[in-house]
PDB file of C-alpha atoms in Angstrom:
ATOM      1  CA  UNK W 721      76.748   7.837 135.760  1.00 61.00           C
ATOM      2  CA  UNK W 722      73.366   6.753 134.813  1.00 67.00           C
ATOM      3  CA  UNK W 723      71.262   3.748 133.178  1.00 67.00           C
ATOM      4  CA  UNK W 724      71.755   5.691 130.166  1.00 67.00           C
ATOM      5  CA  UNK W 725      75.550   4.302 130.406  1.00 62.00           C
ATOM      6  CA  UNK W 726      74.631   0.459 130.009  1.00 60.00           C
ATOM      7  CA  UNK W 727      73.141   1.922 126.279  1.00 49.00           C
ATOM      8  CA  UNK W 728      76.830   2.015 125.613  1.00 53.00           C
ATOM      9  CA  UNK W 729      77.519  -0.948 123.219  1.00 58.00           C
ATOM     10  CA  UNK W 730      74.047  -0.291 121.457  1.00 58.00           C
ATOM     11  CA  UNK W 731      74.401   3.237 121.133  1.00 48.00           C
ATOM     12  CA  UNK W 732      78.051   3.488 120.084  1.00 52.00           C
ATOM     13  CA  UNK W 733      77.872   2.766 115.919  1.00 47.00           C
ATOM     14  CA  UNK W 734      80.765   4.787 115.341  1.00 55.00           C
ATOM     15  CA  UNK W 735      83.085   1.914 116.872  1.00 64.00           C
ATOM     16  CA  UNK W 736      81.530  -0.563 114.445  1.00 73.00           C
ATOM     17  CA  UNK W 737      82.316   1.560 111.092  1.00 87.00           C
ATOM     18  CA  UNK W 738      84.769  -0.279 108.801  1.00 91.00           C
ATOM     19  CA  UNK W 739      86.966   1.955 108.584  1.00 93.00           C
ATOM     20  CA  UNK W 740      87.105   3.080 112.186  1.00 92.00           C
ATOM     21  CA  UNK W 741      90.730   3.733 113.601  1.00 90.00           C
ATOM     22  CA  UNK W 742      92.425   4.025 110.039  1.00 94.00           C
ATOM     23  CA  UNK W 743      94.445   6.724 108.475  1.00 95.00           C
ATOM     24  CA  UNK W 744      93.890   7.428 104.952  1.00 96.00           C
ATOM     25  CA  UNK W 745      96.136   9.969 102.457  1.00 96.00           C
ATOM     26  CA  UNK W 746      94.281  11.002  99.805  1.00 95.00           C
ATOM     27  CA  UNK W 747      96.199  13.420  96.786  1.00 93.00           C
ATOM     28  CA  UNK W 748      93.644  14.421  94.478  1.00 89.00           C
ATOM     29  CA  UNK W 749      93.463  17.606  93.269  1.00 86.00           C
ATOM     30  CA  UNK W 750      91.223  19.861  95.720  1.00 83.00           C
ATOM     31  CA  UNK W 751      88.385  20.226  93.558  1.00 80.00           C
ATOM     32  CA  UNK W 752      88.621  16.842  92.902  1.00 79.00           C
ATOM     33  CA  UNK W 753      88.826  15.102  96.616  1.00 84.00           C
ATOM     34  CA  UNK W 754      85.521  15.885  98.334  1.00 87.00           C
ATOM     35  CA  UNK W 755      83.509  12.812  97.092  1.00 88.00           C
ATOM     36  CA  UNK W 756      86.095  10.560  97.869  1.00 91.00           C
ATOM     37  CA  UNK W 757      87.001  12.102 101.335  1.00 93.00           C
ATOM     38  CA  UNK W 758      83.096  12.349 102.051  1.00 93.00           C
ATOM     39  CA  UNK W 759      82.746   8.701 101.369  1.00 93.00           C
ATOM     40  CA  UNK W 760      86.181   7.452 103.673  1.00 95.00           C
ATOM     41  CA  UNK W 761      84.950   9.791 106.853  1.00 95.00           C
ATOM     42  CA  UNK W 762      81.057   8.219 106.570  1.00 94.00           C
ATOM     43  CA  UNK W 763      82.772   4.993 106.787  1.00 95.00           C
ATOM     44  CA  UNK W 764      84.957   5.969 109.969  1.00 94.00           C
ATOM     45  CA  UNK W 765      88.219   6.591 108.297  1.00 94.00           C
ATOM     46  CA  UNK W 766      90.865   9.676 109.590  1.00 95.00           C
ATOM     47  CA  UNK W 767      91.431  11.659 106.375  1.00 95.00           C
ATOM     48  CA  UNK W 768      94.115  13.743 105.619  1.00 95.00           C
ATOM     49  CA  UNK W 769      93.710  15.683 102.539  1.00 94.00           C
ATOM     50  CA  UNK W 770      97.040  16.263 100.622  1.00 93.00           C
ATOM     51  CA  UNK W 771      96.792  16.953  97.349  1.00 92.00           C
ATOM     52  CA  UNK W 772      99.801  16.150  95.864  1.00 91.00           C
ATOM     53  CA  UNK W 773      99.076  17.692  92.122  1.00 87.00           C
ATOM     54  CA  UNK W 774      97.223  21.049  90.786  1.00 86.00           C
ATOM     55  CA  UNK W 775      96.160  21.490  87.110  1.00 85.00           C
ATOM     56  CA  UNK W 776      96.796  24.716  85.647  1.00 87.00           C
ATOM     57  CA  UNK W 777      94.801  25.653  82.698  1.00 89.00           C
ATOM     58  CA  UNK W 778      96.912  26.041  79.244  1.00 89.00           C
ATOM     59  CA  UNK W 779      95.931  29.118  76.418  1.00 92.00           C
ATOM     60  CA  UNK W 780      94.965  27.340  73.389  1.00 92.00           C
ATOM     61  CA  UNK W 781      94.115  29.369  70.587  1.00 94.00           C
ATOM     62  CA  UNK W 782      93.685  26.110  67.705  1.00 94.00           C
ATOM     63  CA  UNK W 783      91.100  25.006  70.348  1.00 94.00           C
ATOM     64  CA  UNK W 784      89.185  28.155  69.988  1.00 95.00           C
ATOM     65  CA  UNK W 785      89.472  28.469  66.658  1.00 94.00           C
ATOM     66  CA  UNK W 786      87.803  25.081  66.025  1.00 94.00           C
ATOM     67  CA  UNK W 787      85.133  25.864  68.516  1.00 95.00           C
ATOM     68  CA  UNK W 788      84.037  29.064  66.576  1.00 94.00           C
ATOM     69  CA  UNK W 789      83.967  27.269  63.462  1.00 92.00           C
ATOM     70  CA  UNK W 790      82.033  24.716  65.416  1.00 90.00           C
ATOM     71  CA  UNK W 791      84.709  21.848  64.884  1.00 93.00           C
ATOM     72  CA  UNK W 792      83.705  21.317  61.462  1.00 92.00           C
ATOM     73  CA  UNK W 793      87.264  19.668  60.472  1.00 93.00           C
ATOM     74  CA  UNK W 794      86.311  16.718  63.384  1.00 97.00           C
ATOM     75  CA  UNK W 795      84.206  13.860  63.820  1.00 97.00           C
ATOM     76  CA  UNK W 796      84.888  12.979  67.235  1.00 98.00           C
ATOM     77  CA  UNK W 797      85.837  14.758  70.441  1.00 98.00           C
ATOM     78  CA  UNK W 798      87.490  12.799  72.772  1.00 97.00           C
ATOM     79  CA  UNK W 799      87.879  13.663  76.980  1.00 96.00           C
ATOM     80  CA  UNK W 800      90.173  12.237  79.102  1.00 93.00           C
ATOM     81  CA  UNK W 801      89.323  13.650  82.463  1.00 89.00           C
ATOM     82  CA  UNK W 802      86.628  15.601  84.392  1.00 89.00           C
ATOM     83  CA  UNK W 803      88.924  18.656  84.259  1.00 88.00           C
ATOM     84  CA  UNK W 804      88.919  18.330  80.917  1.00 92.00           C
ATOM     85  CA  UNK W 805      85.231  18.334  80.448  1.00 94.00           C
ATOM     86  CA  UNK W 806      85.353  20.887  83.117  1.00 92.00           C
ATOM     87  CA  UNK W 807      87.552  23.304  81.164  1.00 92.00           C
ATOM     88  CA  UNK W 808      86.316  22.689  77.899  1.00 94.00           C
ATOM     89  CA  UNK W 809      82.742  24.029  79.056  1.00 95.00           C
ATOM     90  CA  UNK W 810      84.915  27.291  80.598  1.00 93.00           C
ATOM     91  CA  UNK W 811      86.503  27.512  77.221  1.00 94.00           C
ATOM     92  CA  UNK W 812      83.198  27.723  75.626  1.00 96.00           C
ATOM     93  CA  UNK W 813      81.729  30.291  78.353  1.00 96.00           C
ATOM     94  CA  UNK W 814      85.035  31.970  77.591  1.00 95.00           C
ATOM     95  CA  UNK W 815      84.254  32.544  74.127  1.00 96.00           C
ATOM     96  CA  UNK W 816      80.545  33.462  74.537  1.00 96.00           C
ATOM     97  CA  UNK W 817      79.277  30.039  72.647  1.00 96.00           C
ATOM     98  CA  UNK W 818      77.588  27.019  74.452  1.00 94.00           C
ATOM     99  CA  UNK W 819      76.439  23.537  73.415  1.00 94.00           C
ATOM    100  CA  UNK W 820      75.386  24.290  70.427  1.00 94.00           C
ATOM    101  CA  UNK W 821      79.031  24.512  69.341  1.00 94.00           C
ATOM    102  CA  UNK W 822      79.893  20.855  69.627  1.00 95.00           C
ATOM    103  CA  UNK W 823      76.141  19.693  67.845  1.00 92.00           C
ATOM    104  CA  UNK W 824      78.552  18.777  64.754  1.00 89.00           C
ATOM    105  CA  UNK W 825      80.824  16.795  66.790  1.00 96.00           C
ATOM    106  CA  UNK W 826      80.601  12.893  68.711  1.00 97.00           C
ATOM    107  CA  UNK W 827      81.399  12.971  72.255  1.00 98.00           C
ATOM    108  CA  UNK W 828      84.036  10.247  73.695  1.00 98.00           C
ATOM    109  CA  UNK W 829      84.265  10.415  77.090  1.00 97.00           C
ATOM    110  CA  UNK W 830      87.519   7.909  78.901  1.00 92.00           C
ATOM    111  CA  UNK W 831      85.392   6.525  82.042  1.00 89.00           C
ATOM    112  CA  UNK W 832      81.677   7.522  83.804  1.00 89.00           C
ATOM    113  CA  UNK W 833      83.415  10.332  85.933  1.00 87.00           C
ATOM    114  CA  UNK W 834      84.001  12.193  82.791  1.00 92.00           C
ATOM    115  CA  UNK W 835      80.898  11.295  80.619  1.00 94.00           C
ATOM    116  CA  UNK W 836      79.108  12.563  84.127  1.00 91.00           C
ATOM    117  CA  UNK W 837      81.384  15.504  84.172  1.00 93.00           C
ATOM    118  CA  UNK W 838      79.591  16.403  80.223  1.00 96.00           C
ATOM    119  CA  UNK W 839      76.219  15.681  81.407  1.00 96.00           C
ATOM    120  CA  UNK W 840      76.541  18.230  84.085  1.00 94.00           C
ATOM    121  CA  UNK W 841      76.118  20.634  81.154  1.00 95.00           C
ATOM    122  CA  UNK W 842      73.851  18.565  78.975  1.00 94.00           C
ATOM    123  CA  UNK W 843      75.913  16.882  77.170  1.00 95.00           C
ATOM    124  CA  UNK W 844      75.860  12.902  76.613  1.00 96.00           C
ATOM    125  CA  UNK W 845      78.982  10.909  76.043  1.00 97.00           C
ATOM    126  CA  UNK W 846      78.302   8.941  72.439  1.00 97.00           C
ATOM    127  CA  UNK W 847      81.408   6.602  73.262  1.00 97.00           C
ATOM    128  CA  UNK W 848      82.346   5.155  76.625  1.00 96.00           C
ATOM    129  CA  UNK W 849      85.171   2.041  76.898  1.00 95.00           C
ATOM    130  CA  UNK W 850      84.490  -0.618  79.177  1.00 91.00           C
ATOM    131  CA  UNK W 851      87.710  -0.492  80.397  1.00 87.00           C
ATOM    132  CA  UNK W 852      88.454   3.356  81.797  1.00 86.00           C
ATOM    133  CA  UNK W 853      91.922   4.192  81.101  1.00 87.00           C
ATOM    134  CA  UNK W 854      93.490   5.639  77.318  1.00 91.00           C
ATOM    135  CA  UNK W 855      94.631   2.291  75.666  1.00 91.00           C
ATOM    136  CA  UNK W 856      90.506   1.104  75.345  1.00 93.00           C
ATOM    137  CA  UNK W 857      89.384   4.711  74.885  1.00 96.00           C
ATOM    138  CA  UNK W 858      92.243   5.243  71.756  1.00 96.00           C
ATOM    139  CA  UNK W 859      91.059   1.363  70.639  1.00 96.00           C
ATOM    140  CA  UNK W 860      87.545   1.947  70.430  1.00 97.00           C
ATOM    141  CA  UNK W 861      87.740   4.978  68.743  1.00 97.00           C
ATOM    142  CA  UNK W 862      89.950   3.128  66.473  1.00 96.00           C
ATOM    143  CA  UNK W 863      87.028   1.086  65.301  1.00 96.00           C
ATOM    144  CA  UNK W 864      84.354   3.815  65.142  1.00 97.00           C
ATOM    145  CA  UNK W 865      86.083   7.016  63.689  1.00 96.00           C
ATOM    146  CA  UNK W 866      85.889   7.275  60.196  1.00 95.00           C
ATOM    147  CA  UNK W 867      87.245  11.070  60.265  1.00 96.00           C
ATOM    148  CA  UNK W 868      89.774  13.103  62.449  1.00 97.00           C
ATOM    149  CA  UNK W 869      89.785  12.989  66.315  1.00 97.00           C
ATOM    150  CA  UNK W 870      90.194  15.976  68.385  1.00 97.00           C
ATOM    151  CA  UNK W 871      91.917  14.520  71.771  1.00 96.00           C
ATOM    152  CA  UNK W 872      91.372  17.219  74.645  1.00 95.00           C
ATOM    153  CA  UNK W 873      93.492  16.655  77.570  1.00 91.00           C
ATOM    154  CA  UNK W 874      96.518  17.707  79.924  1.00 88.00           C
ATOM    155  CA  UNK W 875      99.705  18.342  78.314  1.00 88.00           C
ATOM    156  CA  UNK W 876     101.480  15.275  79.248  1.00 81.00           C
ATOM    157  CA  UNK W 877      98.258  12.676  78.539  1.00 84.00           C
ATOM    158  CA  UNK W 878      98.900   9.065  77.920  1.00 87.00           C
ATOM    159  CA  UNK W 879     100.766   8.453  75.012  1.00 91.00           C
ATOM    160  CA  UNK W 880      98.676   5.154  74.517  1.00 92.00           C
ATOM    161  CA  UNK W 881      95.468   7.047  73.001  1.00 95.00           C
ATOM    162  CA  UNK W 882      97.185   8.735  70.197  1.00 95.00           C
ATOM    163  CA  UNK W 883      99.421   5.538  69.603  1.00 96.00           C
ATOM    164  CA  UNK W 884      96.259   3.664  68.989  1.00 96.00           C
ATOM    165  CA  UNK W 885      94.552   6.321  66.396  1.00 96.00           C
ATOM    166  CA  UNK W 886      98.106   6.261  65.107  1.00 96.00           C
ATOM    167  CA  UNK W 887      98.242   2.412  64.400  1.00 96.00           C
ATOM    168  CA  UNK W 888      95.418   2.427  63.260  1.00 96.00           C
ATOM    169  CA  UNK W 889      95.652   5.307  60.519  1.00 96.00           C
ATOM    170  CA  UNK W 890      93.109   7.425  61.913  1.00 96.00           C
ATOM    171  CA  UNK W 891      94.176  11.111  61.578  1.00 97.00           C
ATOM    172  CA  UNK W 892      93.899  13.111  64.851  1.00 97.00           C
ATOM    173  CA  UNK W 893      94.946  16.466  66.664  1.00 96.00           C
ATOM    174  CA  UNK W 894      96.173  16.331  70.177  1.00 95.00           C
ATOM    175  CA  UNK W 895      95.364  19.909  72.189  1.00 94.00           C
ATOM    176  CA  UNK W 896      96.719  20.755  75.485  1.00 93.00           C
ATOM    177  CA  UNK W 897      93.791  22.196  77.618  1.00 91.00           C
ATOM    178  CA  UNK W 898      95.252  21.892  80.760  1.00 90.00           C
ATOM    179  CA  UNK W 899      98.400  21.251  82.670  1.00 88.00           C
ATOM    180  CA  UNK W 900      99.136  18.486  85.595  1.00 84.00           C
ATOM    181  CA  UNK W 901     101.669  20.334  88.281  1.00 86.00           C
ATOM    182  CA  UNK W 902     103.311  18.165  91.011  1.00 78.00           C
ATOM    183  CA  UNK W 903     104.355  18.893  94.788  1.00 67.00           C
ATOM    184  CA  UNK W 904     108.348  20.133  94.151  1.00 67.00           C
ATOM    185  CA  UNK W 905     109.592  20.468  97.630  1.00 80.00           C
ATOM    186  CA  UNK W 906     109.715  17.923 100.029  1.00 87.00           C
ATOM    187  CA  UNK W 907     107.235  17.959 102.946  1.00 91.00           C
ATOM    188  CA  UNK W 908     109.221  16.821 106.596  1.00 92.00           C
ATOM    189  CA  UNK W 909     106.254  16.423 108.126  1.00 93.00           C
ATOM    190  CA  UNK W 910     104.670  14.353 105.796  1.00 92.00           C
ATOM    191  CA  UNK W 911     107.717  12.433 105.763  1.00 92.00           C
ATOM    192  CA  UNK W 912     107.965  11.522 109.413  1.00 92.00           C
ATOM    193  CA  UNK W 913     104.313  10.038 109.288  1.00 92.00           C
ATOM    194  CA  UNK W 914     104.645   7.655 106.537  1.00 91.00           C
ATOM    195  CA  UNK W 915     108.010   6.744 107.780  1.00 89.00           C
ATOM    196  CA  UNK W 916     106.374   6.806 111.452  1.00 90.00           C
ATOM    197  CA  UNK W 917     103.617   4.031 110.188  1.00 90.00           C
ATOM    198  CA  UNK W 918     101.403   7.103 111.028  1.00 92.00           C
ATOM    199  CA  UNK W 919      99.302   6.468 107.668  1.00 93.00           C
ATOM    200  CA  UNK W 920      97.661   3.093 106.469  1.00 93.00           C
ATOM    201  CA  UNK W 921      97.285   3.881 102.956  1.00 94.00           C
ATOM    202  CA  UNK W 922      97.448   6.397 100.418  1.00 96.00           C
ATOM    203  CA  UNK W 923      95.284   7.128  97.594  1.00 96.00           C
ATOM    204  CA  UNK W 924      96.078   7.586  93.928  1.00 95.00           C
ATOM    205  CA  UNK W 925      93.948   8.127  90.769  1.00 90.00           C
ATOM    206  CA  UNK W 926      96.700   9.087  88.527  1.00 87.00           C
ATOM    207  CA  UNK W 927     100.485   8.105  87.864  1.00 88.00           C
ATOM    208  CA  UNK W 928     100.864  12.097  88.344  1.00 89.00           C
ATOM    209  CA  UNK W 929      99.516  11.943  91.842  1.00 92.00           C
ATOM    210  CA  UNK W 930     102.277   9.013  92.563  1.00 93.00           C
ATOM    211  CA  UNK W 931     104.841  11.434  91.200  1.00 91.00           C
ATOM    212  CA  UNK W 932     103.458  14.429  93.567  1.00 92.00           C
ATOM    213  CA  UNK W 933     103.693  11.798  96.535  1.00 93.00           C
ATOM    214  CA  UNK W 934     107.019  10.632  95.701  1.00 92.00           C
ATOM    215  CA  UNK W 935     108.344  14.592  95.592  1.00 90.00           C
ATOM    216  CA  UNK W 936     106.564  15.349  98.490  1.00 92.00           C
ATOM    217  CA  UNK W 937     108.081  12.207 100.695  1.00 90.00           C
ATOM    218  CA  UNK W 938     111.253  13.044  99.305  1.00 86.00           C
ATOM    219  CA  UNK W 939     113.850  11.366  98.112  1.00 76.00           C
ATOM    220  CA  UNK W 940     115.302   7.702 100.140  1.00 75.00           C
ATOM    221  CA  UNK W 941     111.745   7.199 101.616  1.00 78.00           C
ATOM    222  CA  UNK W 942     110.448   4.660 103.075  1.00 79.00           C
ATOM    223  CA  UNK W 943     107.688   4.397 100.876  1.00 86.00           C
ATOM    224  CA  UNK W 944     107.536   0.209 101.430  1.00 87.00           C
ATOM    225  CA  UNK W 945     105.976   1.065 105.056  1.00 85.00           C
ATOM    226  CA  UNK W 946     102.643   2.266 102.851  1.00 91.00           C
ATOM    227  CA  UNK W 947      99.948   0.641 101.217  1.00 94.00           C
ATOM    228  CA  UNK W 948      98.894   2.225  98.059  1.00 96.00           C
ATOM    229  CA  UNK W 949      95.020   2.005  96.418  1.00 96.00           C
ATOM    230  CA  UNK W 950      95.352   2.692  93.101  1.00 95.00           C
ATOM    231  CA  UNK W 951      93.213   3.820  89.851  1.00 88.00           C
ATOM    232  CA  UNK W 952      94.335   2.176  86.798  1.00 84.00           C
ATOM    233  CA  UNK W 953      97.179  -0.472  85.890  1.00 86.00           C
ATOM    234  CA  UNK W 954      99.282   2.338  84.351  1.00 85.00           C
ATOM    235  CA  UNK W 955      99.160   4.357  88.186  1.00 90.00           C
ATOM    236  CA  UNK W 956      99.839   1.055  90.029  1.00 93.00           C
ATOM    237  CA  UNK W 957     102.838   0.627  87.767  1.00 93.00           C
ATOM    238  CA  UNK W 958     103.929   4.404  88.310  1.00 93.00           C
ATOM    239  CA  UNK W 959     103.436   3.240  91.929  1.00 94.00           C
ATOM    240  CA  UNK W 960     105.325  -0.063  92.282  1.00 95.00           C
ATOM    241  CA  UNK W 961     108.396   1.095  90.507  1.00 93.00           C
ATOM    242  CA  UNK W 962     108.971   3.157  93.659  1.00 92.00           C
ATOM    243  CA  UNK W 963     108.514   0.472  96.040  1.00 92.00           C
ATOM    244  CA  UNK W 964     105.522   1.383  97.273  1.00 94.00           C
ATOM    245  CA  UNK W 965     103.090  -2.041  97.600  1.00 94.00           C
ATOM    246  CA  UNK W 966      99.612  -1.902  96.079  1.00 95.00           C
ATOM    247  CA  UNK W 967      96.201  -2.918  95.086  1.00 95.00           C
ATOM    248  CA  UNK W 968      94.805  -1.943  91.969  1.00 94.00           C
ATOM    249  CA  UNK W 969      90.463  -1.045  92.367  1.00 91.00           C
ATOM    250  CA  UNK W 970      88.697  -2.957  90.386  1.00 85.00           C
ATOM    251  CA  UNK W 971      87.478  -0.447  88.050  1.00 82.00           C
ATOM    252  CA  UNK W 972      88.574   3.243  87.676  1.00 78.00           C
ATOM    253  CA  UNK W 973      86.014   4.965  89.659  1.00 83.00           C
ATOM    254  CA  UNK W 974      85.773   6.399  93.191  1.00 86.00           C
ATOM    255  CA  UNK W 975      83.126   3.523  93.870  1.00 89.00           C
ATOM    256  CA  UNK W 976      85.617   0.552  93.296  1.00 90.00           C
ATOM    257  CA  UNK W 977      88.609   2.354  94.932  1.00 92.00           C
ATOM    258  CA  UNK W 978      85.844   2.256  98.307  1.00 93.00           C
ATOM    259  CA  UNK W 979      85.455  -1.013  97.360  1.00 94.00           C
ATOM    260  CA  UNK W 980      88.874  -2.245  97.628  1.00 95.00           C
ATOM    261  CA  UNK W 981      90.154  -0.210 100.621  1.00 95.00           C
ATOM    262  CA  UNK W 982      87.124  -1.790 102.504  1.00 94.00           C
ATOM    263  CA  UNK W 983      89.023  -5.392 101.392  1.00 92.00           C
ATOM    264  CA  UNK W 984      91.834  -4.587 102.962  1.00 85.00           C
TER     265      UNK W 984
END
């Protein structure tokens, strides 16, 4: 009713958004997701938030030891994660000591997420890899550390960072800050809508969110009815060896994960 009606076509821009009419999983952490589920609804996607891991944070008393003595013992200090950055600064608060503590210490940080995650609080990464993932972060600091490494990560990191240091006889100590926790009981109704062709694609920007996925589908899935996006070559792999097709972003941030949903 009304000339305002013929507006329609040039007045309707949600219709014209990419991602408009899609479906699209996402299982980061919770305190991790809101950038990445921000950017999918601008772009017209339907997202459904399931994180799929938690991280629990570890006690760690060698860690706090070294921070009093203001890692003296270290030359580098190398970060896997944003939660790692984010609960090494806690530790620190936690302990009544602030940046000053690391002023002894180089800062490696595994990809821009994390280096940004340090410069939240001032601090600048002294060593980022071109390529983001633990194999390139444990190579480069193969070349540059002429002293001991302090690795700060979740309990069950990569085993390819400390394999490099360890090839390449640079001494190292290898501190649990955190802990990765995956979805344990299978979800029915998550089930029925990625065996229902419900959801387009699922996220993943870890081989633990894969695993969290996998437990939460449950066992003798159809997982081949989904498309995964994936961070990294090692969480494609994790991905792939349960049937699950995928596409690997370009690059291991939220940017080029965008990117190549948008491609598909």
């Amino acid at each position: 009713v009304g000339g305002v009606c013929a507006l329609a076509e040039d007045l309707d821009w949600f219709s014209r958004l990419p991602l408009r009419g899609k479906t699209i999983l996402v299982t980061r952490p919770r305190e991790r997701a809101g950038p990445l589920c921000r950017r999918l609804r601008a772009l017209g996607a339907r997202v459904w938030e399931y994180p799929t891991i938690r991280l629990e944070r570890r006690p760690c008393p060698v860690l706090d030891a070294a921070l009093r003595e203001g890692l003296a013992e270290y030359e580098w200090l190398a970060l896997t994660s944003p939660a790692g950055a984010e609960e090494l600064w806690a530790r620190l608060e936690a302990l009544a000591l602030d940046a000053r503590a690391l002023a002894g210490v180089k800062l490696a940080a595994l990809g821009p997420g994390t280096a940004r995650a340090l410069a939240a609080h001032g601090l600048r990464a002294d060593y980022v890899p071109g390529t983001y993932d633990a194999a390139h972060l444990g190579a480069g600091l193969a070349r540059l550390a002429r002293g001991k490494v302090l690795l700060v990560r979740a309990k069950a990191g990569s085993p390819a960072l400390p394999e490099a240091l360890s090839a390449a006889g640079v001494a190292y100590e290898d501190l649990a800050l955190y802990e990765t926790c995956w979805q344990n009981a299978p979800d029915p109704a998550l089930r029925r809508a990625v065996e229902g062709g419900e959801v387009d694609l699922v996220t993943f920007t870890s081989a633990s969110t894969v695993r969290g996925f996998a437990a939460a589908v449950g066992a003798g899935a159809g997982l081949s009815k989904i498309l995964g996006i994936c961070l990294g070559d090692p969480t494609a792999a994790e991905a792939a060896a349960l049937g699950i097709p995928v596409r690997t972003a370009g690059a291991a941030t939220v940017d080029a994960l965008v990117e190549t949903i948008l491609e598909v």
